[in-house]
C-alpha cells in the first residue's frame, strides 16, 4: 500500500508525453516579430508546460529542443536557440520546486558529428546534476538529437554484444530508462511524424493541434492527456 491507500496495481501509471514544439516562427510572423521572438515565447511556453505536467499525472515529459537537422538554419537563429537552451537548462530552482529533474538526449558530446557547443554541454551537465535529487516529473530535452542517428548507434552497439533483438536496441538507446511514449504532441497544424523518438513512440497516441507551440498551454496538455490509454 502506498500513502494514498491505492493498491499499486490500480494506481494510475504515470504518463510519458513527448512534444514536437513546432510553429515558433509562424507565431512570430503572425505578430510581425522576428523568428527569434517566437523561440523566446516557445521557451516560456515550455516552462509553463513543465509546471502543468508536474501538477498532473505526467511522469515523463520529453521535448524536441533542437534536431540534428536544425543546424542548417541561419546562424543568428541557431545562436538564439542555443542561448535559449542555456536558459532552459538554467531553470534549476524552478525544476526543483516542481520536484522535476532534467535530462538530455542527443548525440554524445565526444562522438563524431556531435555539435553541441561547450557552453551548452556545461549547462546540460550542471542541470542534470543539480536536479538529480528530484523524484517527480522527468523532463528530457532532446538537443542535437535525431531518431535515426539514435537507432543506428543503438544497432551498432548492440551488434558488438551478441544477437540484436528489440531488447538489445532498447538497452543501447541514448537514455535506456526513457519509457514508451503514451502521447506524442505536434503543434502548429503539422500532421507529420518527424525524426523524434522513432523507437519509443511505437504504439502511442498522437495529438495534433493547429496551435503554434508558444500558444500550447495547460488546457491543450489536458486534451492531449485525454487521448492516453489509462491504465495500461
Ligand atoms: C520550432 O519552431 C522550433 C525549432 C524547431 C527549434 P519552428 O522554428 O520550426 O517554427 P516554424 O515551423 O518555422 O513556424
Ligand atoms: Mg517548424
mmCIF file of C-alpha atoms and ligand atoms in Angstrom:
data_model
loop_
_atom_site.group_PDB
_atom_site.id
_atom_site.type_symbol
_atom_site.label_atom_id
_atom_site.label_comp_id
_atom_site.label_asym_id
_atom_site.label_seq_id
_atom_site.Cartn_x
_atom_site.Cartn_y
_atom_site.Cartn_z
ATOM 1 C CA UNK A 1 0.000 0.000 0.000
ATOM 2 C CA UNK A 2 1.202 3.482 -0.728
ATOM 3 C CA UNK A 3 0.364 6.669 1.132
ATOM 4 C CA UNK A 4 -2.957 7.134 -0.665
ATOM 5 C CA UNK A 5 -4.048 3.549 0.050
ATOM 6 C CA UNK A 6 -4.421 2.758 -3.632
ATOM 7 C CA UNK A 7 -3.098 -0.740 -4.294
ATOM 8 C CA UNK A 8 -0.083 -0.395 -6.589
ATOM 9 C CA UNK A 9 -1.686 -2.446 -9.352
ATOM 10 C CA UNK A 10 -4.544 0.013 -9.843
ATOM 11 C CA UNK A 11 -2.589 3.178 -9.149
ATOM 12 C CA UNK A 12 -2.658 5.191 -12.398
ATOM 13 C CA UNK A 13 0.569 4.719 -14.307
ATOM 14 C CA UNK A 14 2.428 7.965 -14.786
ATOM 15 C CA UNK A 15 2.285 9.033 -18.410
ATOM 16 C CA UNK A 16 5.023 9.868 -20.878
ATOM 17 C CA UNK A 17 4.185 12.866 -23.057
ATOM 18 C CA UNK A 18 6.527 13.819 -25.903
ATOM 19 C CA UNK A 19 6.266 17.137 -27.740
ATOM 20 C CA UNK A 20 7.475 18.290 -31.128
ATOM 21 C CA UNK A 21 7.422 22.004 -30.390
ATOM 22 C CA UNK A 22 6.630 23.416 -33.828
ATOM 23 C CA UNK A 23 5.419 26.770 -35.106
ATOM 24 C CA UNK A 24 7.541 29.290 -33.199
ATOM 25 C CA UNK A 25 8.478 31.055 -36.437
ATOM 26 C CA UNK A 26 4.895 31.245 -37.679
ATOM 27 C CA UNK A 27 3.724 32.525 -34.289
ATOM 28 C CA UNK A 28 6.221 35.375 -34.582
ATOM 29 C CA UNK A 29 5.499 36.147 -38.222
ATOM 30 C CA UNK A 30 1.792 36.495 -37.489
ATOM 31 C CA UNK A 31 2.677 39.198 -34.988
ATOM 32 C CA UNK A 32 5.185 40.972 -37.223
ATOM 33 C CA UNK A 33 8.030 39.873 -34.938
ATOM 34 C CA UNK A 34 11.397 38.274 -35.777
ATOM 35 C CA UNK A 35 11.507 34.465 -35.597
ATOM 36 C CA UNK A 36 13.774 34.698 -32.564
ATOM 37 C CA UNK A 37 10.883 36.216 -30.587
ATOM 38 C CA UNK A 38 8.849 33.133 -31.411
ATOM 39 C CA UNK A 39 11.557 30.896 -29.963
ATOM 40 C CA UNK A 40 11.713 33.047 -26.827
ATOM 41 C CA UNK A 41 7.938 32.724 -26.426
ATOM 42 C CA UNK A 42 8.256 28.985 -27.054
ATOM 43 C CA UNK A 43 10.764 28.608 -24.232
ATOM 44 C CA UNK A 44 8.304 30.329 -21.894
ATOM 45 C CA UNK A 45 5.520 28.034 -23.055
ATOM 46 C CA UNK A 46 7.757 25.074 -22.217
ATOM 47 C CA UNK A 47 8.326 26.384 -18.681
ATOM 48 C CA UNK A 48 4.540 26.642 -18.288
ATOM 49 C CA UNK A 49 4.009 23.095 -19.582
ATOM 50 C CA UNK A 50 6.606 21.759 -17.145
ATOM 51 C CA UNK A 51 4.630 23.313 -14.269
ATOM 52 C CA UNK A 52 1.349 21.953 -15.651
ATOM 53 C CA UNK A 53 2.787 18.470 -16.248
ATOM 54 C CA UNK A 54 4.275 18.345 -12.749
ATOM 55 C CA UNK A 55 0.835 19.107 -11.327
ATOM 56 C CA UNK A 56 -0.796 16.287 -13.295
ATOM 57 C CA UNK A 57 -0.342 12.563 -13.716
ATOM 58 C CA UNK A 58 2.656 13.019 -16.005
ATOM 59 C CA UNK A 59 5.814 11.159 -15.099
ATOM 60 C CA UNK A 60 7.863 11.967 -18.180
ATOM 61 C CA UNK A 61 7.893 14.969 -20.471
ATOM 62 C CA UNK A 62 10.257 14.745 -23.434
ATOM 63 C CA UNK A 63 10.612 17.697 -25.796
ATOM 64 C CA UNK A 64 12.344 18.191 -29.113
ATOM 65 C CA UNK A 65 14.540 21.213 -28.439
ATOM 66 C CA UNK A 66 16.924 21.072 -31.387
ATOM 67 C CA UNK A 67 17.398 18.414 -34.023
ATOM 68 C CA UNK A 68 20.418 17.181 -35.922
ATOM 69 C CA UNK A 69 18.752 18.824 -38.970
ATOM 70 C CA UNK A 70 18.279 22.251 -37.354
ATOM 71 C CA UNK A 71 21.968 23.265 -37.664
ATOM 72 C CA UNK A 72 21.364 24.450 -41.247
ATOM 73 C CA UNK A 73 19.180 27.321 -40.054
ATOM 74 C CA UNK A 74 20.574 30.866 -40.301
ATOM 75 C CA UNK A 75 23.460 31.380 -37.823
ATOM 76 C CA UNK A 76 21.755 34.138 -35.790
ATOM 77 C CA UNK A 77 18.661 31.960 -35.318
ATOM 78 C CA UNK A 78 20.781 28.963 -34.271
ATOM 79 C CA UNK A 79 22.705 31.162 -31.826
ATOM 80 C CA UNK A 80 19.444 32.401 -30.327
ATOM 81 C CA UNK A 81 18.071 28.864 -29.946
ATOM 82 C CA UNK A 82 21.343 27.782 -28.294
ATOM 83 C CA UNK A 83 21.126 30.626 -25.798
ATOM 84 C CA UNK A 84 17.545 29.610 -25.029
ATOM 85 C CA UNK A 85 18.801 26.127 -24.208
ATOM 86 C CA UNK A 86 21.163 27.648 -21.696
ATOM 87 C CA UNK A 87 18.037 29.289 -20.237
ATOM 88 C CA UNK A 88 16.036 26.044 -20.212
ATOM 89 C CA UNK A 89 18.842 24.111 -18.540
ATOM 90 C CA UNK A 90 19.342 27.057 -16.179
ATOM 91 C CA UNK A 91 15.848 26.747 -14.697
ATOM 92 C CA UNK A 92 17.178 24.518 -11.950
ATOM 93 C CA UNK A 93 15.497 26.178 -8.934
ATOM 94 C CA UNK A 94 12.163 26.133 -10.698
ATOM 95 C CA UNK A 95 12.574 22.476 -11.638
ATOM 96 C CA UNK A 96 13.406 21.575 -8.067
ATOM 97 C CA UNK A 97 10.379 23.485 -6.753
ATOM 98 C CA UNK A 98 8.308 21.289 -9.082
ATOM 99 C CA UNK A 99 10.187 18.190 -7.877
ATOM 100 C CA UNK A 100 11.257 17.761 -11.519
ATOM 101 C CA UNK A 101 14.591 16.511 -12.787
ATOM 102 C CA UNK A 102 16.197 17.457 -16.094
ATOM 103 C CA UNK A 103 17.788 15.025 -18.506
ATOM 104 C CA UNK A 104 19.156 15.284 -22.002
ATOM 105 C CA UNK A 105 19.251 13.029 -25.055
ATOM 106 C CA UNK A 106 21.242 13.642 -28.214
ATOM 107 C CA UNK A 107 24.493 12.788 -29.927
ATOM 108 C CA UNK A 108 27.019 12.152 -27.156
ATOM 109 C CA UNK A 109 29.383 15.143 -26.977
ATOM 110 C CA UNK A 110 32.519 13.145 -27.738
ATOM 111 C CA UNK A 111 31.121 11.237 -30.705
ATOM 112 C CA UNK A 112 31.925 12.025 -34.313
ATOM 113 C CA UNK A 113 29.490 14.537 -35.803
ATOM 114 C CA UNK A 114 28.186 15.794 -32.435
ATOM 115 C CA UNK A 115 27.797 19.572 -32.481
ATOM 116 C CA UNK A 116 26.678 20.700 -29.036
ATOM 117 C CA UNK A 117 28.796 23.745 -28.120
ATOM 118 C CA UNK A 118 30.773 23.512 -24.905
ATOM 119 C CA UNK A 119 28.739 26.160 -23.078
ATOM 120 C CA UNK A 120 25.533 24.214 -23.749
ATOM 121 C CA UNK A 121 27.263 20.973 -22.692
ATOM 122 C CA UNK A 122 28.157 22.611 -19.384
ATOM 123 C CA UNK A 123 24.601 23.894 -18.871
ATOM 124 C CA UNK A 124 23.268 20.389 -19.550
ATOM 125 C CA UNK A 125 25.723 18.700 -17.177
ATOM 126 C CA UNK A 126 25.020 21.176 -14.390
ATOM 127 C CA UNK A 127 21.226 20.961 -14.809
ATOM 128 C CA UNK A 128 21.265 17.164 -14.784
ATOM 129 C CA UNK A 129 23.476 17.046 -11.686
ATOM 130 C CA UNK A 130 21.636 19.783 -9.781
ATOM 131 C CA UNK A 131 18.164 18.294 -10.319
ATOM 132 C CA UNK A 132 19.086 14.633 -9.830
ATOM 133 C CA UNK A 133 17.568 14.696 -6.326
ATOM 134 C CA UNK A 134 14.031 15.300 -7.603
ATOM 135 C CA UNK A 135 11.833 12.231 -7.822
ATOM 136 C CA UNK A 136 8.772 13.602 -9.627
ATOM 137 C CA UNK A 137 8.434 14.601 -13.268
ATOM 138 C CA UNK A 138 11.393 13.768 -15.514
ATOM 139 C CA UNK A 139 11.888 16.450 -18.161
ATOM 140 C CA UNK A 140 14.080 15.268 -21.015
ATOM 141 C CA UNK A 141 15.283 17.786 -23.575
ATOM 142 C CA UNK A 142 16.397 16.388 -26.925
ATOM 143 C CA UNK A 143 19.225 18.580 -28.223
ATOM 144 C CA UNK A 144 21.368 17.740 -31.256
ATOM 145 C CA UNK A 145 19.023 14.781 -31.411
ATOM 146 C CA UNK A 146 17.861 12.643 -34.328
ATOM 147 C CA UNK A 147 15.856 9.451 -34.008
ATOM 148 C CA UNK A 148 17.603 7.693 -36.869
ATOM 149 C CA UNK A 149 21.044 8.565 -35.512
ATOM 150 C CA UNK A 150 19.953 7.183 -32.136
ATOM 151 C CA UNK A 151 18.767 3.918 -33.698
ATOM 152 C CA UNK A 152 21.805 3.499 -35.950
ATOM 153 C CA UNK A 153 24.067 3.950 -32.930
ATOM 154 C CA UNK A 154 21.993 1.572 -30.797
ATOM 155 C CA UNK A 155 22.114 -1.092 -33.522
ATOM 156 C CA UNK A 156 25.887 -0.699 -33.869
ATOM 157 C CA UNK A 157 26.453 -1.012 -30.138
ATOM 158 C CA UNK A 158 24.047 -3.942 -29.839
ATOM 159 C CA UNK A 159 25.779 -5.781 -32.689
ATOM 160 C CA UNK A 160 29.016 -5.748 -30.763
ATOM 161 C CA UNK A 161 27.415 -7.629 -27.872
ATOM 162 C CA UNK A 162 25.543 -10.641 -29.195
ATOM 163 C CA UNK A 163 22.234 -11.128 -31.005
ATOM 164 C CA UNK A 164 20.435 -7.938 -31.966
ATOM 165 C CA UNK A 165 16.856 -8.129 -30.746
ATOM 166 C CA UNK A 166 14.438 -5.440 -29.583
ATOM 167 C CA UNK A 167 15.766 -5.635 -26.009
ATOM 168 C CA UNK A 168 19.302 -5.094 -27.226
ATOM 169 C CA UNK A 169 18.248 -1.991 -29.177
ATOM 170 C CA UNK A 170 16.292 -0.627 -26.182
ATOM 171 C CA UNK A 171 19.279 -1.083 -23.897
ATOM 172 C CA UNK A 172 21.505 0.912 -26.230
ATOM 173 C CA UNK A 173 19.313 3.978 -26.781
ATOM 174 C CA UNK A 174 20.644 7.343 -25.543
ATOM 175 C CA UNK A 175 18.541 7.005 -22.386
ATOM 176 C CA UNK A 176 17.507 3.372 -21.873
ATOM 177 C CA UNK A 177 15.315 4.440 -18.927
ATOM 178 C CA UNK A 178 13.001 6.516 -21.104
ATOM 179 C CA UNK A 179 9.686 4.594 -21.058
ATOM 180 C CA UNK A 180 7.439 4.151 -24.120
ATOM 181 C CA UNK A 181 5.671 7.354 -25.117
ATOM 182 C CA UNK A 182 1.942 7.457 -24.307
ATOM 183 C CA UNK A 183 1.056 10.604 -26.221
ATOM 184 C CA UNK A 184 3.042 12.409 -28.889
ATOM 185 C CA UNK A 185 2.092 16.058 -29.385
ATOM 186 C CA UNK A 186 2.816 18.010 -32.533
ATOM 187 C CA UNK A 187 1.768 21.637 -32.749
ATOM 188 C CA UNK A 188 1.121 24.178 -35.496
ATOM 189 C CA UNK A 189 -1.014 22.049 -37.776
ATOM 190 C CA UNK A 190 1.837 19.800 -38.894
ATOM 191 C CA UNK A 191 0.352 16.314 -39.104
ATOM 192 C CA UNK A 192 3.677 14.594 -39.601
ATOM 193 C CA UNK A 193 5.953 12.404 -37.533
ATOM 194 C CA UNK A 194 9.491 13.765 -37.662
ATOM 195 C CA UNK A 195 12.827 12.276 -36.656
ATOM 196 C CA UNK A 196 11.832 12.155 -32.981
ATOM 197 C CA UNK A 197 11.905 9.143 -30.631
ATOM 198 C CA UNK A 198 11.242 6.766 -33.510
ATOM 199 C CA UNK A 199 11.705 3.707 -31.297
ATOM 200 C CA UNK A 200 9.901 4.991 -28.219
ATOM 201 C CA UNK A 201 6.737 6.244 -29.989
ATOM 202 C CA UNK A 202 5.693 2.755 -31.083
ATOM 203 C CA UNK A 203 2.018 2.314 -30.178
ATOM 204 C CA UNK A 204 1.493 5.823 -28.841
ATOM 205 C CA UNK A 205 -1.455 8.146 -29.370
ATOM 206 C CA UNK A 206 -0.849 11.298 -31.348
ATOM 207 C CA UNK A 207 -2.288 14.715 -30.545
ATOM 208 C CA UNK A 208 -2.122 17.149 -33.439
ATOM 209 C CA UNK A 209 -3.169 20.716 -32.780
ATOM 210 C CA UNK A 210 -3.329 23.799 -35.003
ATOM 211 C CA UNK A 211 -1.969 25.956 -32.208
ATOM 212 C CA UNK A 212 1.656 27.002 -32.590
ATOM 213 C CA UNK A 213 3.908 25.913 -29.711
ATOM 214 C CA UNK A 214 4.019 29.329 -27.946
ATOM 215 C CA UNK A 215 0.210 29.038 -27.545
ATOM 216 C CA UNK A 216 0.302 25.444 -26.244
ATOM 217 C CA UNK A 217 -0.996 25.646 -22.688
ATOM 218 C CA UNK A 218 -2.325 23.532 -19.803
ATOM 219 C CA UNK A 219 -5.737 23.181 -21.463
ATOM 220 C CA UNK A 220 -4.053 21.801 -24.566
ATOM 221 C CA UNK A 221 -1.998 19.437 -22.407
ATOM 222 C CA UNK A 222 -5.216 18.144 -20.873
ATOM 223 C CA UNK A 223 -6.642 17.491 -24.344
ATOM 224 C CA UNK A 224 -3.532 15.512 -25.224
ATOM 225 C CA UNK A 225 -3.608 13.561 -21.951
ATOM 226 C CA UNK A 226 -7.261 12.668 -22.554
ATOM 227 C CA UNK A 227 -6.096 10.545 -25.510
ATOM 228 C CA UNK A 228 -3.878 8.330 -23.378
ATOM 229 C CA UNK A 229 -4.996 4.830 -22.514
ATOM 230 C CA UNK A 230 -5.125 4.676 -18.748
ATOM 231 C CA UNK A 231 -4.255 2.469 -17.072
ATOM 232 C CA UNK A 232 -2.394 0.302 -19.474
HETATM 233 C C1 LIG B 1 10.029 25.093 -33.710
HETATM 234 O O1 LIG B 1 9.527 26.186 -34.398
HETATM 235 C C2 LIG B 1 11.358 25.384 -33.036
HETATM 236 C C3 LIG B 1 12.511 24.601 -33.505
HETATM 237 C C4 LIG B 1 12.456 23.696 -34.463
HETATM 238 C C5 LIG B 1 13.804 24.853 -32.886
HETATM 239 P P1 LIG B 1 9.940 26.487 -35.892
HETATM 240 O O2 LIG B 1 11.160 27.340 -35.877
HETATM 241 O O3 LIG B 1 10.063 25.218 -36.662
HETATM 242 O O4 LIG B 1 8.719 27.360 -36.403
HETATM 243 P P2 LIG B 1 8.039 27.340 -37.847
HETATM 244 O O5 LIG B 1 7.768 25.908 -38.204
HETATM 245 O O6 LIG B 1 9.008 27.986 -38.782
HETATM 246 O O7 LIG B 1 6.785 28.146 -37.666
HETATM 247 MG MG1 LIG B 2 8.868 24.142 -37.961
#
